[in-house]
CSV table of C-alpha atoms in Angstrom, one decimal:
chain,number,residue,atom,x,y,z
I,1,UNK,CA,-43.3,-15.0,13.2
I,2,UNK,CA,-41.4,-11.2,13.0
I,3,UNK,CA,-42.5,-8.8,10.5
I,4,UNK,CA,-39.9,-9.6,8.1
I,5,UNK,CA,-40.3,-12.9,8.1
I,6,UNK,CA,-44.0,-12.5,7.3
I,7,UNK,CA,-43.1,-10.1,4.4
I,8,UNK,CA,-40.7,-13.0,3.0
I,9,UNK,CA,-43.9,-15.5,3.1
I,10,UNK,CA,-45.9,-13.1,1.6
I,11,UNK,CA,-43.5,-12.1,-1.4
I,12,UNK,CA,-42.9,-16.2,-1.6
I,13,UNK,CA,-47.3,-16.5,-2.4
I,14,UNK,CA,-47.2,-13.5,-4.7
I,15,UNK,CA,-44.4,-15.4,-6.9
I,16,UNK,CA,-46.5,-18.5,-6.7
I,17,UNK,CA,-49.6,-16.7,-8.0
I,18,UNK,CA,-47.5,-13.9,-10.2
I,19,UNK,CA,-44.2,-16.3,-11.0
I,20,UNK,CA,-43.1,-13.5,-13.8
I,21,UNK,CA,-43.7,-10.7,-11.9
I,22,UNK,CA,-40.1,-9.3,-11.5
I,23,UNK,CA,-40.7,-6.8,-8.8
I,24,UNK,CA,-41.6,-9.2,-6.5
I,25,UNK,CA,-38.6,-11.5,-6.8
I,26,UNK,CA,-36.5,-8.2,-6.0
I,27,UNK,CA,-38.9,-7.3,-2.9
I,28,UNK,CA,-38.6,-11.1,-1.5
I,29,UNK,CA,-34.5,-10.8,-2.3
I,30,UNK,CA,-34.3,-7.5,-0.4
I,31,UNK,CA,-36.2,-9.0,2.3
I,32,UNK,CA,-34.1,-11.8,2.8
I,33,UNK,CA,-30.6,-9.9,2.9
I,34,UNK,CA,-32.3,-7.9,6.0
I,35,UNK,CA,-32.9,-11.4,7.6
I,36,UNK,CA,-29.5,-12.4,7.1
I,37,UNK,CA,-30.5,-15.6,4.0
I,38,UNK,CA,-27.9,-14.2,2.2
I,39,UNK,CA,-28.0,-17.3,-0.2
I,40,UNK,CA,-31.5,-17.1,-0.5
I,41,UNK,CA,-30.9,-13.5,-1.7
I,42,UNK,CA,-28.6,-14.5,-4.4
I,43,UNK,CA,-30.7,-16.8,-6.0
I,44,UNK,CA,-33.7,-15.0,-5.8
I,45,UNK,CA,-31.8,-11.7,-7.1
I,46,UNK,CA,-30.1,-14.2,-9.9
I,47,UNK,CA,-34.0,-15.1,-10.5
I,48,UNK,CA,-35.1,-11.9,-11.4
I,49,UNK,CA,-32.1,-11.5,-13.6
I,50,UNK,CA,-33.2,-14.6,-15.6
I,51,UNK,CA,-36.6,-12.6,-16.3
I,52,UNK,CA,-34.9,-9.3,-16.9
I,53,UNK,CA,-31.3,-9.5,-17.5
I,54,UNK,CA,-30.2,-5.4,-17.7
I,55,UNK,CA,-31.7,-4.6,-14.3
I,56,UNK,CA,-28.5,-3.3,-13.0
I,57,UNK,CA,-29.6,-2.1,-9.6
I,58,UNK,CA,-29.6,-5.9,-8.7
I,59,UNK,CA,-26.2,-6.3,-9.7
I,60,UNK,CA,-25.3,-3.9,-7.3
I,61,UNK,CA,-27.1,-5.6,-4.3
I,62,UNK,CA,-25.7,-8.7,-5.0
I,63,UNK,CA,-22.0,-7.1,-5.4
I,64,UNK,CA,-22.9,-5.9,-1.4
I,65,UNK,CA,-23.8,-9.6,-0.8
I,66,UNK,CA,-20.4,-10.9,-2.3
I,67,UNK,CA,-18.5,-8.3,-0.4
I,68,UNK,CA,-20.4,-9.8,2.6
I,69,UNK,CA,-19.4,-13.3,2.3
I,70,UNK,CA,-16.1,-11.5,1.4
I,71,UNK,CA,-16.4,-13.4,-1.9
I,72,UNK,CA,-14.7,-9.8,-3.8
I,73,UNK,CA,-13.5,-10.9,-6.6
I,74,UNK,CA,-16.7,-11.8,-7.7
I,75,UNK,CA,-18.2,-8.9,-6.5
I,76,UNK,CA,-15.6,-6.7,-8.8
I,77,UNK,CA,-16.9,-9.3,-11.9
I,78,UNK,CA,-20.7,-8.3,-10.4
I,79,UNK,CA,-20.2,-4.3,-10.3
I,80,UNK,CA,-18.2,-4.7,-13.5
I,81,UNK,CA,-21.5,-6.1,-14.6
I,82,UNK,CA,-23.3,-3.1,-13.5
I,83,UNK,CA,-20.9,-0.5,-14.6
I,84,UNK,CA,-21.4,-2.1,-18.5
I,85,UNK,CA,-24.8,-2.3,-18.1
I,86,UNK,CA,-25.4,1.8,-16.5
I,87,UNK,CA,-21.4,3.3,-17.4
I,88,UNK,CA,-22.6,6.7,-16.3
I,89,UNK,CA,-23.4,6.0,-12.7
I,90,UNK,CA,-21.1,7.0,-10.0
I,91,UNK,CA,-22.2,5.0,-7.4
I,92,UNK,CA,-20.7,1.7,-8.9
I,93,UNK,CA,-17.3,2.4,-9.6
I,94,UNK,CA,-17.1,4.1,-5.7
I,95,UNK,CA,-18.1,0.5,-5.1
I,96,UNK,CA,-15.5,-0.9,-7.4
I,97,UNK,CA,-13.1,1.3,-5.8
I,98,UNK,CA,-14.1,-0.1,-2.3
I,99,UNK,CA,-13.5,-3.4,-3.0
I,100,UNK,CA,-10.5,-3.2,-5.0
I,101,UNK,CA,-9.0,-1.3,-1.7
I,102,UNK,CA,-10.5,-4.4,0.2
I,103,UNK,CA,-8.3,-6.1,-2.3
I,104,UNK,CA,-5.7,-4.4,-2.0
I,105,UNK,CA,-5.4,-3.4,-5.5
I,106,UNK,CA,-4.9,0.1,-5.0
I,107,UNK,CA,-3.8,1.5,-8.6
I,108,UNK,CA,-7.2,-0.3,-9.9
I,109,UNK,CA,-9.0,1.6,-6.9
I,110,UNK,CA,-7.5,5.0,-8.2
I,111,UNK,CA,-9.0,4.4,-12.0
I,112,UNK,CA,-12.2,3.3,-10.3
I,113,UNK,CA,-12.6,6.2,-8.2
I,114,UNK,CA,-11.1,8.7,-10.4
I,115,UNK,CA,-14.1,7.7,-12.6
I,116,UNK,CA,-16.8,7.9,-9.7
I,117,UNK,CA,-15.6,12.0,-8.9
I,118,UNK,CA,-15.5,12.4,-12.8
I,119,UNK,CA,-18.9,11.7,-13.1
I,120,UNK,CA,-19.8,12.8,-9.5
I,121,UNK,CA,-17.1,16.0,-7.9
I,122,UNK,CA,-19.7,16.1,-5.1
I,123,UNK,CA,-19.5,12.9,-3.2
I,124,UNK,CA,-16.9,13.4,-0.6
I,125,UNK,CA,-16.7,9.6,-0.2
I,126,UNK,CA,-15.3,9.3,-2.9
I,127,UNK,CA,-12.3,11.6,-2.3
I,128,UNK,CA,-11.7,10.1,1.1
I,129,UNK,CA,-11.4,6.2,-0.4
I,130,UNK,CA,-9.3,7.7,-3.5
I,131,UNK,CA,-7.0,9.5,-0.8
I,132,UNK,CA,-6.6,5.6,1.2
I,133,UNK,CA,-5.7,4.1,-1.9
I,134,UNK,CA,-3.5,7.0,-3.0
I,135,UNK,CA,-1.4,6.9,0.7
I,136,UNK,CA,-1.4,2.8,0.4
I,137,UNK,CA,0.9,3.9,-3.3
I,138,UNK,CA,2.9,6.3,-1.6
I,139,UNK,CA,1.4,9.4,-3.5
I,140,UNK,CA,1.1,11.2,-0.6
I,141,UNK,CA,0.6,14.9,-2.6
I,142,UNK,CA,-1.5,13.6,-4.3
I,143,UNK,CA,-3.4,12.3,-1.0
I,144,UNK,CA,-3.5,15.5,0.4
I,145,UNK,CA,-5.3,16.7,-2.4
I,146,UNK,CA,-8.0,14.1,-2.3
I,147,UNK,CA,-8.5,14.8,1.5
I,148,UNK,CA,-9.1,18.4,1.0
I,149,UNK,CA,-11.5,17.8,-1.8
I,150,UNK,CA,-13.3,15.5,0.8
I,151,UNK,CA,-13.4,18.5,3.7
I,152,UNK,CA,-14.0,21.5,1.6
I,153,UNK,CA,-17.3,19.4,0.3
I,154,UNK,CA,-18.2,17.8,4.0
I,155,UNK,CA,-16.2,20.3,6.2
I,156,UNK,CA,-17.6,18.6,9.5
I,157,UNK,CA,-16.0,15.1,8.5
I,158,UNK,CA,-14.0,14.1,11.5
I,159,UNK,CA,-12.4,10.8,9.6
I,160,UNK,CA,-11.3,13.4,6.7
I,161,UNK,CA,-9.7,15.4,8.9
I,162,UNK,CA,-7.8,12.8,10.8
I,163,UNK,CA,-6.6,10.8,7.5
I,164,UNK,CA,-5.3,14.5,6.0
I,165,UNK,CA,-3.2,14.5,9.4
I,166,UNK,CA,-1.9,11.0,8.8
I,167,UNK,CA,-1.2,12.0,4.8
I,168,UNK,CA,0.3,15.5,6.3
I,169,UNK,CA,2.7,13.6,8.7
I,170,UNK,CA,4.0,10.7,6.0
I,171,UNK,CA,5.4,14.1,4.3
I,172,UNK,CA,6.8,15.4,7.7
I,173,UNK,CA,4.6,18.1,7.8
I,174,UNK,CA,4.1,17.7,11.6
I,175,UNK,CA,2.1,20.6,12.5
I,176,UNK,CA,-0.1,21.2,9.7
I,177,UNK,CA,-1.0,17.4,10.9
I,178,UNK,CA,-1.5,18.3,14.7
I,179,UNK,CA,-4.0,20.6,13.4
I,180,UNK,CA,-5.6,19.1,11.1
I,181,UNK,CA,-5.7,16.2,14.0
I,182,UNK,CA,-7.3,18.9,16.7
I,183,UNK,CA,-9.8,19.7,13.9
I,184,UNK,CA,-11.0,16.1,14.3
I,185,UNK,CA,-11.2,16.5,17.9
I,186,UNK,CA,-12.9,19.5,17.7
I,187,UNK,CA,-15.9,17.6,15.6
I,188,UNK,CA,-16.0,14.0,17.4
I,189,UNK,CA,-14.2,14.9,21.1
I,190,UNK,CA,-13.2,11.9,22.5
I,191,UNK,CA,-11.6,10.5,19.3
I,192,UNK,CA,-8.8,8.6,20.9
I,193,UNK,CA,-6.9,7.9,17.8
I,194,UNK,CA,-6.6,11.5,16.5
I,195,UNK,CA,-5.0,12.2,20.1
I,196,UNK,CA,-2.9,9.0,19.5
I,197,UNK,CA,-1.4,10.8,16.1
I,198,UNK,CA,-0.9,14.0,17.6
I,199,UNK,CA,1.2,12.0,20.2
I,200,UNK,CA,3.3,10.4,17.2
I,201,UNK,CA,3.6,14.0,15.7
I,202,UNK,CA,5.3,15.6,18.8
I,203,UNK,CA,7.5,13.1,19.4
I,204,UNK,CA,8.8,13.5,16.1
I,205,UNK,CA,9.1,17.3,16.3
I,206,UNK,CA,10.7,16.1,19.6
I,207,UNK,CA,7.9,18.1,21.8
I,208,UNK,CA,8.5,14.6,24.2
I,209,UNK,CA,6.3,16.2,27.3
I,210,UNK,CA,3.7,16.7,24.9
I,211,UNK,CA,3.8,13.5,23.5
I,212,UNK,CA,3.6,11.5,26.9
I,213,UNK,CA,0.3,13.6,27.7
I,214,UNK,CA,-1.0,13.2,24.5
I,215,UNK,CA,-0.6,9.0,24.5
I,216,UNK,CA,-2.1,9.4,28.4
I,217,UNK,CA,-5.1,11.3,26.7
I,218,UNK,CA,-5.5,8.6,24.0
I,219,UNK,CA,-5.4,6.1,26.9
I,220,UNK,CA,-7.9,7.6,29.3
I,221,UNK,CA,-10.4,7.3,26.5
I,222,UNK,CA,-9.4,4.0,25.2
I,223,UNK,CA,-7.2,2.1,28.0
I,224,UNK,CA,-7.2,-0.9,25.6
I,225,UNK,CA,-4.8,0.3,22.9
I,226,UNK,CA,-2.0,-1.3,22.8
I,227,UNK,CA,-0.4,1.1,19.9
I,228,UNK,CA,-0.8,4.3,22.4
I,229,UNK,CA,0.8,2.3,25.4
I,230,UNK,CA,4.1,1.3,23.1
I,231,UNK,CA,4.5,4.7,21.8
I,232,UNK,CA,4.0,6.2,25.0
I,233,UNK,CA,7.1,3.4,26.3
I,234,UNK,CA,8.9,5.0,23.2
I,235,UNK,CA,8.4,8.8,24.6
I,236,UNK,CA,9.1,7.8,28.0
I,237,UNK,CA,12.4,6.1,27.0
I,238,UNK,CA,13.4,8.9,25.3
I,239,UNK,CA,13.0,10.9,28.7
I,240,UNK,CA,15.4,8.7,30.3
I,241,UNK,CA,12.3,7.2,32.4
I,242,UNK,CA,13.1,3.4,31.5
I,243,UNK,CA,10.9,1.3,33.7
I,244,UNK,CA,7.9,3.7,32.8
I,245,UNK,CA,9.0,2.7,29.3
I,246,UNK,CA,9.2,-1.0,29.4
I,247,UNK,CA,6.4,-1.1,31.8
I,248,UNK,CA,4.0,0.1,29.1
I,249,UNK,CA,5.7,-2.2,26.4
I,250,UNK,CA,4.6,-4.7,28.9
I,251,UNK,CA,1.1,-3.3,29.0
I,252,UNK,CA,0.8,-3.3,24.9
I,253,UNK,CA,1.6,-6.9,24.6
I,254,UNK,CA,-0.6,-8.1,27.8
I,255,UNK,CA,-3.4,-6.5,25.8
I,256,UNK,CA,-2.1,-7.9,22.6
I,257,UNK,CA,0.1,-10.8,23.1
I,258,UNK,CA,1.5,-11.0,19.3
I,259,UNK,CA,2.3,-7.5,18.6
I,260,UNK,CA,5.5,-8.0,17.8
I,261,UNK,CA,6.5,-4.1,18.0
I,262,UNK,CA,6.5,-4.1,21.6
I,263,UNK,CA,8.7,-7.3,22.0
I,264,UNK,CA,11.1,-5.4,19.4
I,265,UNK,CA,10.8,-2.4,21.0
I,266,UNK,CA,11.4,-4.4,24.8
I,267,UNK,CA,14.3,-5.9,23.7
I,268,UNK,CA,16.3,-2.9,22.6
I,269,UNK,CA,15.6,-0.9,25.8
I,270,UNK,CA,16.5,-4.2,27.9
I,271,UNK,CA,19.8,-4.4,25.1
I,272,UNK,CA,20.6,-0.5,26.0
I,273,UNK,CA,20.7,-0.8,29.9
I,274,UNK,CA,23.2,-3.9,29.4
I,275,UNK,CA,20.2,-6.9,30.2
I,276,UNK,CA,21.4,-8.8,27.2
I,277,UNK,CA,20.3,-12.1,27.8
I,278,UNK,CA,16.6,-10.6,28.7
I,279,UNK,CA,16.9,-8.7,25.1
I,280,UNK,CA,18.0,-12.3,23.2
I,281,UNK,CA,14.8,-13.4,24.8
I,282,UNK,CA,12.3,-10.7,23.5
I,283,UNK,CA,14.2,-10.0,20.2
I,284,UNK,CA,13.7,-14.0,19.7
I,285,UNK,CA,9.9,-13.7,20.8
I,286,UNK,CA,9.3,-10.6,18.2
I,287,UNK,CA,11.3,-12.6,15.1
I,288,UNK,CA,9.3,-15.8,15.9
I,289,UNK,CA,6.2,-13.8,15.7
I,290,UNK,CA,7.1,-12.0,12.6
I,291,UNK,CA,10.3,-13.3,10.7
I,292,UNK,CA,10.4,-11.0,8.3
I,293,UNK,CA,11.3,-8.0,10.5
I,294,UNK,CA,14.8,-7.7,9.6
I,295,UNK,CA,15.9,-5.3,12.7
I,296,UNK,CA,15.7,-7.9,15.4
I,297,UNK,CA,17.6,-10.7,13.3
I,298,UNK,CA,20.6,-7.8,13.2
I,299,UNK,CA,20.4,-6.6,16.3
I,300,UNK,CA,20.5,-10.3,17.7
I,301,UNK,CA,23.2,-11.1,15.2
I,302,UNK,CA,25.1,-7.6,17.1
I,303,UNK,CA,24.4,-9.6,20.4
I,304,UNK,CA,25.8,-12.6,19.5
I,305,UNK,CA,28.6,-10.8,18.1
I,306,UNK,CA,29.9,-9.3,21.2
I,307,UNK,CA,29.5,-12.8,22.8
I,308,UNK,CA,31.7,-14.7,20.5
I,309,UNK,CA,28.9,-16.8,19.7
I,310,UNK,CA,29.9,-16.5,16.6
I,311,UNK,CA,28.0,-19.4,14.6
I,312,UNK,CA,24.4,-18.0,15.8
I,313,UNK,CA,25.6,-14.9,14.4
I,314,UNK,CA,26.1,-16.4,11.4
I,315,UNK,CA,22.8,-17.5,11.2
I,316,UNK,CA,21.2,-14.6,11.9
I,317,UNK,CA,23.2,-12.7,9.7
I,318,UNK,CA,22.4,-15.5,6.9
I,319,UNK,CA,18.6,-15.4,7.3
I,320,UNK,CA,18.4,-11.4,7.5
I,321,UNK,CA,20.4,-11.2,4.1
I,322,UNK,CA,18.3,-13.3,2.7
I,323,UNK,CA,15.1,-11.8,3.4
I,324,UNK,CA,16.5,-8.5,3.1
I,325,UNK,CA,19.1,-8.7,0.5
I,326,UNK,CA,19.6,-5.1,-0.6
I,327,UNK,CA,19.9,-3.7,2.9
I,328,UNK,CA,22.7,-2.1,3.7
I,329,UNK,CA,22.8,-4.0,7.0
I,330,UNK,CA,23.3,-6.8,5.4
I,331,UNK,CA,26.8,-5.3,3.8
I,332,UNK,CA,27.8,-3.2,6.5
């Protein structure tokens, strides 16, 4: 028998001999999340809850549990709960915020954690998860801000740097983002997706050399990234080196077979050096593994075009305005 599975039998006597002794229930619940009987744990937490209904803390731990078993709607109903029962602690709407992002609820996430830094300015977690909803709605000012509240309170961390560069760069702000990208580095070296974004950065202030060392540097710490390998094929296109190029499109979809990115990006390097029935091929593979991607429907619907095979045109053209209606694609 482990340790922890002599504490649970112990806690289980003590009910037996104390059944209204609330503590205990709580003990034998905690015990039993660290042995992974997460069931177990809910009852036994819903147990002490029959004795003493406002003991919020336990609402709390069996919001975690839910979020566990990915059950998060009912952990938002659970910390809810909480937050009516304790309104003034921060602590449970940064977990509300958490799981509505899990959700993907993100203006519920900003009221939630807008509340948690009201009643808290000092938790830096806080600002981080507000900024990651605030970038999922597009604010990105607005994202910046939360980021810098995060570093000026925990200067040393690395993630807060590295999502102010991503917020930074969705505004263009290129090198303010290469920086704020090194700073990461500086903290946590070998941070292969802060070298990564710097890559993305100085392709697009079209610093290409740059680029194709940064992606290397990303892939010398982490030769498994498929991302860094298709945007290093994207730098080396653009320096004219095509078979470098497609060669690590390749790479990027050997290590992940349905990214359909690479097959995309494949296809139109294949299309450009005049290997048009090899770009039919791969701008099929990337549509069958995402049909909503309305580039390679047009750009096969431009292929068929220059055939004359002018009925699957048509039908590529068809399907692309349909899932895509307002592009101007679709009219042009």
């Amino acid at each position: 028998m482990t340790e922890i599975e002599s504490q649970i039998a112990n806690y289980r006597r003590e009910i037996k001999l104390h059944p209204q002794q609330i503590e205990t229930y709580q003990l034998l619940a905690d015990a039993l999340t660290n042995n992974g009987e997460l069931e177990g744990a809910i009852a036994t937490y819903q147990k002490a809850l029959e004795l003493q209904p406002n003991l919020w803390g336990v609402y709390q731990k069996l919001a975690d549990i839910y979020r566990k078993q990915k059950r998060l709607s009912t952990a938002v109903a659970t910390l809810e709960k909480a937050i009516e029962l304790n309104p003034n602690f921060p602590w449970f709407y940064h977990k509300l915020g958490e799981v509505f992002v899990e959700l993907q609820r993100w203006e519920e996430a900003v009221v939630a954690l807008e509340k948690a830094i009201k009643i808290n300015p000092n938790f830096y977690l806080s600002y981080e998860k507000l900024g990651e909803a605030l970038v999922e709605l597009e604010r990105f000012d607005e994202a910046v801000a939360a980021y810098k509240n995060a570093i000026q309170i925990k200067p040393n961390s690395y993630w807060g740097h590295n999502k102010l560069g991503k917020a930074l760069a969705r505004l263009n702000r290129f090198e303010e983002a290469i920086a704020c990208f090194n700073r990461a580095i500086e903290i946590k070296p070998n941070l292969y997706f802060a070298s990564h974004s710097i890559g993305d950065a100085l392709l697009k202030l079209g610093r290409t050399e740059e680029a194709v060392n940064k992606f290397k540097e990303a892939l010398k710490i982490n030769p498994n990234s498929y991302w860094s390998h298709n945007n290093l094929g994207d730098a080396l296109i653009k320096q004219g080196k095509w078979d470098e190029g497609m060669a690590e499109y390749g790479k990027a979809i050997e290590i992940q077979p349905d990214f359909y990115w690479s097959y995309s990006s494949l296809a139109n390097a294949l299309q450009q050096l005049g290997k048009i029935d090899a770009a039919a091929i791969n701008y099929r593979r990337a549509i069958a593994l995402k049909p909503d991607n309305h580039w390679p429907h047009f750009s096969l619907w431009n292929i068929f075009q220059e055939q004359g095979k002018w009925d699957e045109a048509e039908v590529f053209y068809r399907e692309c305005l349909e899932a895509y209606p307002n592009s101007y694609w679709a009219w042009a």
